[in-house]
Amino acid sequence: WLRRRRGLQGRVPSRPAPAGAAAMSLLDTARVRRIQRRTGFVRNLCVVAHVDHGKTTFTDILIATNGIIHPRQAGKLRYLDSREDEQERCITMKASAISLVYPKRRASHPGQPAEGAPAADDYLINVIDSPGHVDFCSEVSSAVRVCDGAVVLVDAAEGVCIQTRAVLRQAWEERLKMTLFINKVDRLVSELGLAPVEAYDHLRRIIEEVNLIVDTFESEKFISETNAAFSRQSEGGAHDGTGEGGDVNDESFLRRLAEEQEGNTFHPSKGNVAFGSALDGWGFRVGDFAALYATKLGFSERALRQALWGDYYLQPKTRKIVGRKAAQGTRLKPLFAQLVLDPIWRAYSALRSEDAEAIERICTTMNLQVVARELTHSDERVRVRAVMMKWLPLPRAVLAMAVDSLPAPDEAAQYKIPHLLHDQAPSGRRDTARPRAATDPVLWRSLCACSVDSETVAYVSKMFAVATAELPADAKCRRLAEEVQDEQVFIGFARVYAGLLRTGQSVYIIPPDHVPPSSTASLRAEHASVPSVVIRELFLLMGREFVKVDSVPAGNVVGIGGIEQHVLKNATMASTLLCPSFVPMQFQSAPIVKVAVEPLDASRFDDLIQGLEALNQADPFVEIEARASGEYVVGAAGEVHLARCVKDLEERFAKMELRVSPPLVSFKETIAWDGPPLGEWAAEGSTPNGRCKIRVMVRRLPTALAEALTGAANELKALLTSNAPDQGPHPGDVLQE
């Protein structure tokens, strides 16, 4: 065990560590399996943020709590970045999952079983680290589909960036409850040099901006649902205002929308906002400081937690908390700046200046047991981490926030399932938790309750390739026994929504256009037409490692092996044909950069085709096109994504040298003007000598003409490229048709 641990700590691996190296030797698999069956003690969350806002360092700190990596290696090891190019570029390119156990005592959950419960309330936190680069937004879509909550990271110095808005929308559209972690607060001290009061104002503006973005999404939803309610009333004629909950005059309808908007608001006093520095390993919620100061100041912890954020001040003489009006004309600081940021700023000042007396005073006051050689270390970062991680451990704040503020699978299923099956909801509304006639009511209730004792339903959000050598030993033996010679195997990244998924179980691959049968005869017909597959392998996803298990209950994330012949990119899997297909995932953008690829050795075209097929399955976003000219075109989201696809083709799937054409970027634009009239001429210019003027008039094409040109694209192309005047249809005939 020590040799494995030292080998893992001594270097930053450029490739995945061998299966069984360190992780599961320190994590009790049987303990994880027991918690998986207690749905109320499971949390599925993804970490989303703009690129370089610290997601992977953040997850490294969380992983270190389970002893999988050493805390000193957190942020350097980048444990979930298992690809060589991820380590080289220092960016995450794929979503990776890992299961962590968090023992939180004195926690309670409705319906907690009285028998067989562990001594401590162990929670299973399934953490998925997702990319922040815009080229890999499809990986974020795959992650949010299988999660119930999200931790949104924002760089305290940079604030809200473009991808922050994008991931907020992706999480919101998948009905994820979100928490906020403002990372890199240390940059406000070391780089920006802000005073505590200035830092408080800066942090408050960040939270307000994030709330404004989410409120914009909620406003769009409110307008959409209100218009839909008006439409239903208009179609139904006179309405008495007491109908199904979509009436805009119904108070419950408006109250529900208000509650949803309030539930998505970030506020430190609600416990869904944390602050800290992942690189230095510390973090906190305002409740942590409220518990620290409540007894000392003589306030109730609840009242102090509410007052620690906002325009509240402490009168030193009366020892009372007052508002802004009473504090006008004084030099009082907001409570957050005075009681929270001031001590942190003083600690940083002492640790950076090597003030031994101040450091000793801090450690004594906070009763911190810190190794002496770390306090006198020449590296400033080592000193800061040694003290701050002991004083305000980041995992304690973040994992407690996940347990307190994010829903359990059974709670989230009540509003997520109607969204995932909203096309099959009875009244067409996404919030209606009742099945229509074509959907089995028992199955619908089981899905909304995340029931284990029901038919099995799972969703595969993506397929990813893994080297055969990285699979557990028993899985490799099975594949060798079956003479499977592939160096790469595909595993489905999935979430179980109902029932118990078991190895050896036969499940249907539900087509996207599947309509649940309503009679026995149609059920038999569907049984013959819908493909099925036997589950051969199930894996507990542990980042770079895969632990084989026999079954996974509802509410958990799982890796499914042996389905690559039946699932291309994503699919709904169910043990019954009465289950409809889940709605497709929404991607942030479309492939815009395309290149043509061909082998340097012309005799290896068949190998290239097989490699392209494997790449198409392994990447949820890539597009492969075989053109009539014989070219094979790879479409990607951007330059970085394209480079990764070509690298995978050359080194993993096709294993050959390729000739890659210059990028083929197609531009398709529409000009529309919604402002005041432009007049007769939209633009005017002149030649350099001034003797010739050029005027441009812009008019919108009639819709019928635009559709005719679009629909006859192939005919027009053939006509324009033809030299013979009598070949192809006449342009007038094409447009007339």
XYZ file of C-alpha atoms in Angstrom:
737
model
C 0.000 0.000 0.000
C 2.815 2.392 0.905
C 4.693 1.607 -2.315
C 1.558 2.315 -4.339
C 0.838 5.521 -2.482
C 4.405 6.794 -2.793
C 4.466 5.918 -6.475
C 1.283 7.899 -7.011
C 2.521 10.928 -5.047
C 6.032 11.031 -6.463
C 5.102 12.089 -9.969
C 2.333 13.529 -12.088
C 1.212 10.652 -14.321
C 0.897 11.462 -18.007
C -1.372 8.471 -18.535
C -3.999 6.689 -16.414
C -2.651 4.893 -13.372
C -2.975 1.093 -13.450
C -6.249 -0.318 -12.186
C -6.240 -0.875 -8.443
C -3.173 1.318 -7.897
C -4.249 3.342 -4.915
C -7.828 4.530 -4.987
C -9.836 1.519 -3.985
C -7.181 0.300 -1.582
C -8.133 3.360 0.487
C -11.891 3.354 -0.217
C -14.113 0.581 1.092
C -16.149 -0.671 -1.853
C -18.610 -2.478 0.393
C -19.216 0.785 2.258
C -19.967 2.557 -1.019
C -22.372 -0.200 -2.073
C -24.303 0.091 1.206
C -24.741 3.847 0.811
C -25.839 3.455 -2.828
C -28.988 1.683 -1.642
C -29.881 4.549 0.708
C -31.111 6.999 -1.921
C -31.548 9.851 0.543
C -27.833 9.759 1.339
C -26.612 10.040 -2.259
C -25.695 13.272 -4.039
C -24.896 13.473 -7.749
C -23.164 16.738 -8.582
C -21.030 18.136 -11.374
C -18.429 20.875 -11.118
C -18.888 23.493 -13.858
C -17.095 26.744 -14.582
C -15.282 28.856 -17.134
C -11.917 27.526 -18.285
C -9.054 28.033 -15.779
C -11.357 28.911 -12.894
C -9.956 26.016 -10.850
C -12.354 23.065 -11.287
C -9.745 20.285 -11.400
C -7.764 21.662 -8.454
C -11.067 21.959 -6.608
C -11.928 18.295 -7.243
C -8.387 17.235 -6.313
C -8.929 18.717 -2.844
C -12.185 16.786 -2.483
C -10.563 13.543 -3.675
C -7.795 13.933 -1.093
C -10.379 13.634 1.718
C -10.806 9.942 0.870
C -7.064 9.275 0.862
C -6.956 8.610 -2.867
C -4.278 11.256 -3.325
C -2.155 13.145 -0.815
C -3.361 16.666 0.049
C 0.053 18.046 -0.935
C -0.467 16.723 -4.470
C -3.908 18.309 -4.840
C -3.806 20.789 -7.681
C -0.553 19.342 -9.028
C -1.636 15.785 -9.746
C -4.890 16.719 -11.568
C -6.167 13.246 -10.790
C -9.229 13.316 -13.042
C -7.234 14.593 -16.043
C -6.057 11.164 -17.185
C -5.221 12.042 -20.786
C -1.683 13.039 -21.710
C -2.837 16.119 -23.625
C -4.946 17.207 -20.642
C -1.841 17.180 -18.467
C 0.217 18.989 -21.102
C -2.344 21.727 -21.815
C -3.524 21.933 -18.179
C -7.163 21.932 -19.264
C -9.888 19.335 -18.838
C -11.138 17.807 -22.095
C -13.589 15.171 -20.859
C -16.020 14.720 -18.009
C -14.780 12.233 -15.404
C -16.633 10.851 -12.381
C -15.471 9.687 -8.981
C -17.383 8.526 -5.885
C -16.456 9.976 -2.497
C -17.678 9.103 0.980
C -18.461 11.996 3.287
C -19.222 11.099 6.931
C -21.402 13.913 8.215
C -22.708 13.474 11.735
C -25.950 14.834 13.164
C -27.431 14.922 9.659
C -30.960 13.784 9.105
C -33.063 12.929 6.125
C -36.772 12.155 5.903
C -37.326 8.450 5.840
C -33.921 7.563 7.271
C -33.893 3.828 7.994
C -33.669 2.988 11.676
C -32.053 -0.390 11.170
C -28.708 -1.064 9.551
C -27.682 2.595 9.455
C -23.960 3.326 9.948
C -22.800 4.984 13.159
C -22.109 8.189 11.258
C -24.401 9.489 8.549
C -22.231 8.534 5.611
C -23.093 10.290 2.375
C -22.016 9.165 -1.074
C -21.002 12.149 -3.203
C -20.688 11.292 -6.901
C -18.558 14.129 -8.274
C -18.190 14.776 -12.014
C -15.483 17.173 -13.158
C -16.437 18.775 -16.478
C -14.444 20.864 -18.981
C -14.620 24.639 -19.041
C -13.314 25.157 -22.580
C -16.015 26.027 -25.085
C -14.750 23.345 -27.485
C -15.823 20.636 -25.036
C -19.264 21.919 -24.108
C -20.738 18.550 -25.151
C -18.971 16.956 -22.185
C -20.762 19.431 -19.909
C -24.083 18.384 -21.469
C -23.234 14.728 -20.790
C -22.369 15.532 -17.172
C -25.408 17.628 -16.288
C -27.782 15.035 -17.751
C -26.807 12.417 -15.132
C -26.601 14.831 -12.159
C -29.104 16.373 -9.758
C -27.015 19.341 -8.668
C -24.058 21.483 -9.671
C -21.285 23.434 -7.999
C -20.618 26.536 -10.101
C -17.107 27.937 -9.685
C -16.330 31.588 -10.336
C -12.861 33.114 -10.196
C -12.993 35.899 -7.606
C -10.566 38.046 -9.603
C -11.965 37.495 -13.112
C -15.633 37.325 -12.131
C -18.374 35.953 -14.357
C -17.082 35.020 -17.831
C -18.750 33.887 -21.045
C -18.555 30.164 -20.268
C -19.894 30.808 -16.779
C -23.095 32.009 -18.397
C -23.107 29.016 -20.743
C -22.735 26.386 -18.017
C -25.318 28.148 -15.857
C -27.812 27.811 -18.704
C -26.893 24.177 -19.338
C -27.384 23.307 -15.673
C -30.594 25.314 -15.460
C -32.095 23.709 -18.553
C -31.472 20.241 -17.064
C -33.279 21.321 -13.861
C -30.193 21.090 -11.659
C -30.163 22.779 -8.274
C -27.008 24.871 -8.112
C -24.580 26.038 -5.472
C -21.899 28.680 -5.929
C -18.233 28.535 -4.929
C -16.249 31.742 -5.395
C -12.721 30.455 -5.927
C -9.312 32.122 -5.833
C -10.214 34.625 -3.130
C -6.491 34.699 -2.359
C -5.993 36.637 -5.608
C -7.915 39.543 -4.090
C -5.131 39.780 -1.503
C -2.018 38.846 -3.433
C -2.735 40.232 -6.912
C -5.425 42.907 -6.703
C -4.416 44.161 -3.253
C -8.001 44.876 -2.171
C -8.845 45.839 1.378
C -11.460 43.672 3.160
C -14.269 46.171 2.552
C -13.333 46.480 -1.130
C -13.145 42.691 -1.409
C -16.614 42.382 0.162
C -18.095 44.799 -2.391
C -16.354 42.882 -5.187
C -17.694 39.516 -3.991
C -21.181 40.940 -3.584
C -21.200 42.169 -7.179
C -20.196 38.692 -8.408
C -23.088 37.044 -6.565
C -25.504 39.688 -7.826
C -24.372 39.102 -11.401
C -24.796 35.335 -11.120
C -28.267 35.826 -9.640
C -29.151 38.221 -12.443
C -28.218 35.588 -15.037
C -30.348 32.911 -13.371
C -33.214 35.381 -12.935
C -33.067 36.046 -16.670
C -33.553 32.335 -17.335
C -36.459 32.232 -14.894
C -38.052 35.280 -16.525
C -37.871 33.606 -19.921
C -39.533 30.527 -18.449
C -42.217 32.622 -16.742
C -43.094 34.406 -19.981
C -43.144 31.134 -21.897
C -45.399 29.356 -19.401
C -47.677 32.360 -19.054
C -48.119 32.519 -22.830
C -48.812 28.791 -22.887
C -51.420 29.197 -20.144
C -53.117 32.008 -22.080
C -53.096 29.850 -25.199
C -54.769 26.967 -23.367
C -57.417 29.318 -21.999
C -58.039 30.755 -25.475
C -58.372 27.311 -26.996
C -60.710 26.215 -24.217
C -62.921 29.285 -24.473
C -64.254 30.751 -21.244
C -62.226 29.775 -18.207
C -63.301 30.032 -14.614
C -59.753 30.288 -13.255
C -59.995 27.037 -11.308
C -58.692 24.612 -13.893
C -55.450 22.679 -14.055
C -52.496 24.489 -12.464
C -51.621 26.401 -15.635
C -54.135 29.226 -15.176
C -52.346 32.547 -14.910
C -55.066 33.671 -12.468
C -54.361 30.669 -10.235
C -52.372 31.739 -7.171
C -50.748 28.305 -6.881
C -49.379 28.671 -10.427
C -47.780 32.027 -9.626
C -46.614 30.838 -6.221
C -44.932 27.789 -7.774
C -43.018 29.970 -10.232
C -41.982 32.330 -7.436
C -40.768 29.419 -5.309
C -38.728 28.046 -8.193
C -37.110 31.422 -8.751
C -36.388 31.842 -5.050
C -34.965 28.321 -4.880
C -32.395 29.138 -7.556
C -31.190 32.327 -5.875
C -27.648 32.297 -4.513
C -27.255 33.863 -1.093
C -24.540 33.164 1.500
C -27.076 33.201 4.349
C -28.959 30.338 2.683
C -25.846 28.196 2.784
C -25.620 27.684 -0.987
C -22.618 30.004 -1.451
C -19.077 29.242 -0.296
C -15.844 31.190 -0.601
C -12.242 30.049 -0.650
C -9.133 29.115 -2.558
C -8.819 25.618 -3.994
C -5.095 26.059 -4.607
C -4.519 26.899 -0.941
C -7.040 24.272 0.185
C -9.371 26.431 2.264
C -13.013 27.374 2.032
C -15.941 28.389 4.203
C -19.598 29.282 4.364
C -20.857 32.142 6.509
C -22.365 29.549 8.844
C -18.870 28.420 9.801
C -18.018 31.885 11.119
C -21.471 32.289 12.669
C -20.835 29.196 14.781
C -17.421 30.558 15.709
C -18.604 34.028 16.813
C -22.092 33.272 18.210
C -21.007 32.411 21.739
C -18.265 35.039 21.833
C -20.549 37.891 20.774
C -23.658 36.641 22.561
C -25.842 36.274 19.468
C -27.827 33.303 18.279
C -26.071 31.388 15.529
C -29.081 31.685 13.225
C -29.323 35.469 13.602
C -25.600 35.932 13.103
C -25.660 33.749 9.994
C -28.295 36.041 8.488
C -26.393 39.196 9.446
C -22.978 38.102 8.219
C -23.957 38.951 4.658
C -25.491 42.261 3.738
C -25.444 45.796 5.043
C -25.212 44.925 8.713
C -22.728 46.411 11.162
C -21.626 45.749 14.744
C -21.759 48.653 17.187
C -18.699 48.141 19.440
C -20.159 50.027 22.430
C -23.635 48.553 22.540
C -22.551 45.232 20.926
C -25.674 45.349 18.787
C -26.076 44.669 15.077
C -27.428 47.665 13.191
C -28.385 48.376 9.607
C -26.981 50.806 7.065
C -29.070 53.746 8.246
C -27.780 53.548 11.824
C -24.201 53.096 10.587
C -24.192 56.181 8.369
C -21.513 58.682 9.289
C -19.422 56.080 11.097
C -16.383 54.064 10.092
C -18.019 50.744 10.816
C -17.282 47.906 8.427
C -19.880 45.417 7.181
C -19.920 42.331 9.399
C -18.626 40.104 6.599
C -15.604 42.353 6.101
C -14.984 42.787 9.827
C -15.530 39.253 11.160
C -14.691 37.128 8.123
C -12.332 38.851 5.701
C -10.260 40.786 8.258
C -8.972 37.618 10.013
C -8.226 35.951 6.679
C -6.371 39.018 5.415
C -4.331 39.186 8.637
C -3.468 35.494 8.338
C -2.257 35.956 4.762
C -0.227 38.986 5.746
C 1.487 37.098 8.561
C 2.116 33.940 6.526
C 3.501 35.820 3.533
C 5.794 38.003 5.638
C 7.019 35.105 7.804
C 5.913 36.895 10.973
C 6.595 34.044 13.407
C 4.918 35.749 16.357
C 1.721 36.482 14.424
C 1.647 32.974 12.957
C 2.035 31.415 16.401
C -0.725 33.647 17.759
C -3.073 32.572 14.948
C -2.351 28.872 15.514
C -2.825 29.232 19.278
C -6.047 31.215 18.986
C -7.599 28.765 16.523
C -6.115 25.708 18.296
C -4.383 24.535 15.106
C -1.906 21.668 15.201
C 0.545 22.511 12.399
C 3.915 20.870 11.795
C 6.686 23.317 12.737
C 8.765 22.741 9.606
C 5.792 23.748 7.448
C 5.430 27.041 9.309
C 9.097 27.854 8.680
C 9.193 26.578 5.109
C 10.840 28.895 2.572
C 7.932 28.494 0.131
C 5.150 30.928 0.925
C 2.519 28.606 -0.589
C 3.474 25.765 1.769
C 3.067 28.000 4.821
C -0.290 29.305 3.653
C -1.657 25.848 2.845
C -0.441 24.390 6.131
C -2.361 26.917 8.231
C -5.404 27.662 6.070
C -6.214 23.996 5.356
C -6.216 23.317 9.096
C -8.258 26.396 9.939
C -10.865 26.367 7.133
C -10.712 22.992 5.331
C -12.313 23.356 1.923
C -13.809 19.801 1.745
C -15.738 20.325 4.973
C -17.429 23.451 3.632
C -18.092 22.179 0.098
C -19.286 18.668 0.945
C -21.513 19.999 3.716
C -22.929 22.507 1.232
C -23.610 19.674 -1.216
C -25.450 17.654 1.424
C -27.458 20.605 2.766
C -28.276 22.485 -0.438
C -28.387 19.877 -3.217
C -31.228 17.366 -3.538
C -31.062 13.613 -3.136
C -32.005 11.572 -6.245
C -35.491 10.749 -4.936
C -36.168 14.439 -4.303
C -34.767 15.632 -7.630
C -36.660 12.977 -9.619
C -39.987 14.634 -8.786
C -39.220 17.587 -11.046
C -36.509 16.138 -13.319
C -38.483 13.184 -14.683
C -41.359 15.349 -15.992
C -38.711 17.440 -17.740
C -36.879 14.428 -19.207
C -40.189 12.985 -20.410
C -42.026 16.247 -20.991
C -43.125 15.217 -24.485
C -44.901 12.304 -22.833
C -46.448 14.333 -19.997
C -50.260 14.297 -20.120
C -50.958 17.991 -20.625
C -47.743 18.922 -22.411
C -46.414 20.791 -19.395
C -42.987 19.903 -18.075
C -44.035 20.267 -14.458
C -46.948 17.830 -14.644
C -46.048 14.753 -12.654
C -48.770 12.518 -14.057
C -48.482 10.189 -17.049
C -50.619 10.417 -20.095
C -52.680 7.385 -21.135
C -49.872 5.944 -23.268
C -47.392 5.941 -20.368
C -47.663 3.295 -17.686
C -48.769 5.068 -14.460
C -46.883 2.613 -12.241
C -43.636 3.196 -14.140
C -44.154 6.968 -14.044
C -44.602 6.942 -10.265
C -41.532 4.719 -9.894
C -39.431 7.122 -11.955
C -40.653 10.159 -10.007
C -39.879 8.377 -6.721
C -36.522 6.975 -7.899
C -37.769 3.592 -6.715
C -35.427 0.608 -6.552
C -38.309 -1.899 -6.505
C -39.528 -1.315 -10.053
C -38.667 -1.842 -13.693
C -35.155 -0.715 -14.558
C -34.653 2.555 -16.432
C -31.221 4.063 -17.177
C -29.822 6.709 -19.495
C -26.425 6.569 -21.220
C -25.259 10.151 -21.754
C -22.056 9.287 -23.645
C -19.719 6.468 -24.644
C -16.027 6.799 -23.850
C -13.037 4.723 -24.893
C -10.761 3.021 -22.373
C -7.607 1.004 -22.971
C -8.243 -2.682 -22.277
C -5.211 -2.745 -20.000
C -6.924 -0.295 -17.642
C -9.916 -2.541 -16.932
C -10.077 -4.625 -13.736
C -8.334 -7.995 -13.925
C -11.528 -10.078 -14.048
C -12.914 -7.994 -16.909
C -9.667 -8.448 -18.882
C -9.764 -12.225 -18.294
C -13.313 -12.406 -19.648
C -12.375 -10.508 -22.778
C -9.308 -12.701 -23.340
C -11.443 -15.806 -22.891
C -13.797 -14.506 -25.569
C -10.808 -13.705 -27.804
C -11.567 -10.008 -27.826
C -8.400 -8.457 -29.229
C -9.422 -4.779 -29.237
C -6.960 -2.488 -27.485
C -9.749 0.017 -26.865
C -13.116 -0.813 -25.311
C -16.153 1.437 -24.877
C -17.948 2.069 -21.608
C -21.284 3.809 -21.283
C -21.407 6.795 -18.922
C -24.855 6.257 -17.411
C -27.290 7.061 -14.618
C -29.868 4.636 -13.217
C -33.218 6.403 -12.793
C -35.355 3.513 -11.548
C -34.982 -0.111 -10.535
C -31.815 -2.126 -10.030
C -29.403 -2.497 -12.961
C -27.687 -5.901 -12.769
C -25.104 -7.794 -14.776
C -26.748 -10.462 -16.928
C -29.937 -8.421 -17.154
C -31.587 -7.946 -20.545
C -32.686 -4.382 -21.304
C -34.176 -2.665 -24.337
C -32.441 0.153 -26.201
C -35.397 2.517 -26.512
C -35.461 4.326 -29.897
C -35.925 8.128 -29.869
C -39.306 7.877 -31.611
C -40.579 5.041 -29.427
C -44.220 5.266 -28.339
C -45.148 2.985 -25.439
C -47.601 0.328 -26.663
C -51.164 0.510 -25.409
C -52.243 -3.093 -26.033
C -50.875 -6.606 -25.715
C -50.743 -7.070 -29.486
C -48.758 -3.903 -30.022
C -46.497 -4.898 -27.120
C -45.597 -8.131 -28.900
C -44.944 -6.259 -32.141
C -42.714 -3.741 -30.356
C -40.858 -6.573 -28.619
C -39.775 -7.925 -31.988
C -38.690 -4.532 -33.386
C -36.926 -2.878 -30.433
C -33.305 -4.054 -29.963
C -32.190 -5.458 -26.635
C -28.818 -6.077 -25.004
C -27.556 -8.101 -22.065
C -25.637 -6.094 -19.457
C -22.244 -7.771 -19.243
C -20.227 -5.433 -17.039
C -20.972 -2.703 -14.513
C -18.283 -0.433 -13.104
C -18.021 1.975 -10.228
C -16.338 4.990 -11.839
C -13.353 6.130 -9.785
C -11.680 8.622 -12.107
C -8.765 6.716 -13.625
C -9.951 3.409 -12.224
C -12.910 1.099 -12.741
C -14.191 -1.149 -9.976
C -16.387 -3.989 -11.146
C -19.740 -4.386 -9.364
C -22.681 -6.749 -9.812
C -25.533 -4.253 -9.502
C -26.269 -0.550 -9.145
C -29.528 0.784 -7.640
C -31.528 3.773 -8.813
C -30.090 7.220 -8.177
C -26.451 6.370 -8.923
C -23.930 6.933 -11.701
C -22.445 3.815 -13.303
C -20.219 2.665 -16.148
C -21.753 0.022 -18.421
C -19.536 -2.274 -20.482
C -20.374 -4.482 -23.431
C -22.985 -2.222 -25.078
C -20.793 -0.624 -27.771
C -22.476 -2.666 -30.519
C -25.902 -1.309 -29.565
C -25.353 2.289 -28.379
C -23.611 4.808 -30.608
C -23.472 7.970 -28.476
C -26.381 8.051 -26.007
C -29.540 6.059 -25.386
C -32.405 5.296 -23.029
C -32.283 1.773 -21.607
C -35.228 0.073 -19.915
C -36.348 -3.390 -18.921
C -39.852 -2.643 -20.194
C -41.227 -1.329 -23.458
C -43.683 0.836 -21.529
C -40.887 3.352 -20.953
C -40.654 6.237 -23.445
C -37.350 7.654 -24.632
C -35.780 10.545 -22.727
C -35.559 13.887 -24.485
C -32.300 14.429 -26.440
C -29.476 16.355 -24.844
C -29.026 19.981 -25.852
C -25.583 21.107 -26.994
C -24.323 24.650 -26.709
C -23.010 24.842 -30.284
C -22.574 22.834 -33.469
C -19.398 21.569 -35.199
C -18.060 24.477 -37.241
C -14.454 23.484 -38.017
C -14.018 20.685 -40.543
C -10.986 19.028 -42.083
C -10.556 16.252 -44.610
C -8.357 13.363 -43.472
C -6.687 10.627 -45.465
C -3.938 8.107 -44.689
C -0.429 8.669 -45.957
C -0.503 4.988 -46.924
C -3.360 4.767 -49.436
C -3.742 1.024 -48.827
C -4.989 1.612 -45.281
C -8.296 3.315 -46.075
C -10.232 0.478 -44.406
C -8.321 1.062 -41.171
C -9.101 4.759 -41.422
C -12.826 4.048 -41.781
C -12.774 1.813 -38.700
C -10.874 4.474 -36.771
C -13.403 7.146 -37.775
C -16.252 4.925 -36.609
C -14.544 4.476 -33.232
C -13.875 8.222 -32.945
C -17.507 8.969 -33.774
C -18.618 6.740 -30.915
C -16.036 7.932 -28.408
C -16.728 11.651 -28.856
C -20.301 12.864 -28.180
C -19.867 15.946 -30.364
C -17.703 15.026 -33.353
C -19.295 14.630 -36.795
C -17.956 12.294 -39.466
C -18.980 12.877 -43.089
C -18.205 10.763 -46.134
C -18.521 13.001 -49.185
C -19.323 11.954 -52.711
C -15.813 12.971 -53.746
C -14.397 10.214 -51.542
C -13.163 12.567 -48.825
C -13.710 11.774 -45.171
C -14.398 14.953 -43.226
C -14.100 15.352 -39.459
C -16.190 18.125 -37.918
C -15.257 19.563 -34.502
C -16.313 22.415 -32.241
C -13.053 24.332 -32.531
C -9.313 24.208 -32.954
C -8.537 22.475 -29.632
C -11.290 19.916 -30.103
C -10.111 19.222 -33.653
C -6.523 18.719 -32.489
C -7.699 16.183 -29.931
C -9.768 14.297 -32.514
C -6.852 14.068 -34.959
C -4.531 12.962 -32.155
C -6.976 10.230 -31.102
C -7.290 9.054 -34.690
C -3.544 8.806 -35.175
C -2.628 7.298 -31.804
C -5.646 5.352 -30.530
C -8.230 4.417 -33.141
C -6.746 4.333 -36.651
C -3.094 4.188 -35.531
C -1.604 5.665 -38.679
C -0.104 8.867 -39.979
C -2.713 11.107 -41.529
C -2.709 13.875 -44.078
C -4.958 16.613 -42.741
C -6.321 19.353 -44.993
C -6.539 23.006 -43.952
C -9.701 23.735 -41.941
C -12.855 23.979 -44.028
C -15.011 26.532 -42.235
C -18.400 27.186 -43.801
C -20.076 30.534 -43.190
C -23.847 30.823 -43.357
C -25.288 34.133 -42.306
C -28.620 35.911 -42.385
C -28.938 39.705 -42.384
C -31.905 41.093 -40.478
C -32.591 44.682 -39.419
C -35.071 45.395 -36.625
C -34.174 49.056 -36.161
C -35.547 52.184 -37.863
C -35.862 52.250 -41.680
C -32.527 52.527 -43.464
C -33.867 54.710 -46.221
C -33.509 53.962 -49.928
C -29.845 52.995 -49.676
C -28.413 50.953 -46.790
C -24.754 51.776 -47.457
C -22.687 53.998 -49.735
C -18.993 53.995 -50.636
C -16.630 55.343 -53.270
C -13.505 54.226 -55.097
C -10.092 55.578 -53.944
C -10.046 58.233 -56.678
C -13.546 59.376 -55.757
C -14.852 59.114 -59.340
C -17.115 56.145 -58.759
C -19.736 55.674 -56.039
C -21.162 52.362 -54.939
C -24.544 52.129 -53.259
C -26.013 48.988 -51.684
C -29.707 48.380 -51.159
C -30.724 45.677 -48.649
C -34.093 43.959 -48.856
C -35.231 40.795 -47.108
C -35.846 37.899 -49.498
C -39.426 36.643 -49.533
C -39.783 33.533 -47.411
C -40.973 31.418 -50.335
C -37.965 32.412 -52.445
C -35.525 31.708 -49.605
C -37.045 28.253 -49.051
C -36.926 27.533 -52.781
C -33.228 28.427 -52.984
C -32.433 26.330 -49.934
C -34.413 23.333 -51.122
C -32.882 23.420 -54.622
C -29.281 23.771 -53.488
C -28.107 20.579 -55.191
C -29.854 21.401 -58.483
C -28.454 24.940 -58.544
C -24.968 23.652 -57.785
C -25.205 21.154 -60.637
C -26.496 23.870 -62.967
C -23.723 26.332 -62.127
C -20.948 23.753 -62.429
C -22.232 22.386 -65.747
C -20.619 23.592 -69.019
C -23.365 22.315 -71.332
C -26.297 24.702 -71.657
C -28.839 21.892 -71.995
C -27.879 20.013 -68.821
C -29.816 20.400 -65.621
C -33.062 22.222 -64.890
C -33.599 25.808 -65.883
C -33.263 28.257 -62.962
C -36.701 29.613 -63.634
C -38.184 26.127 -63.477
C -36.398 25.433 -60.197
C -37.669 28.608 -58.554
C -41.152 28.171 -59.951
C -41.359 24.678 -58.459
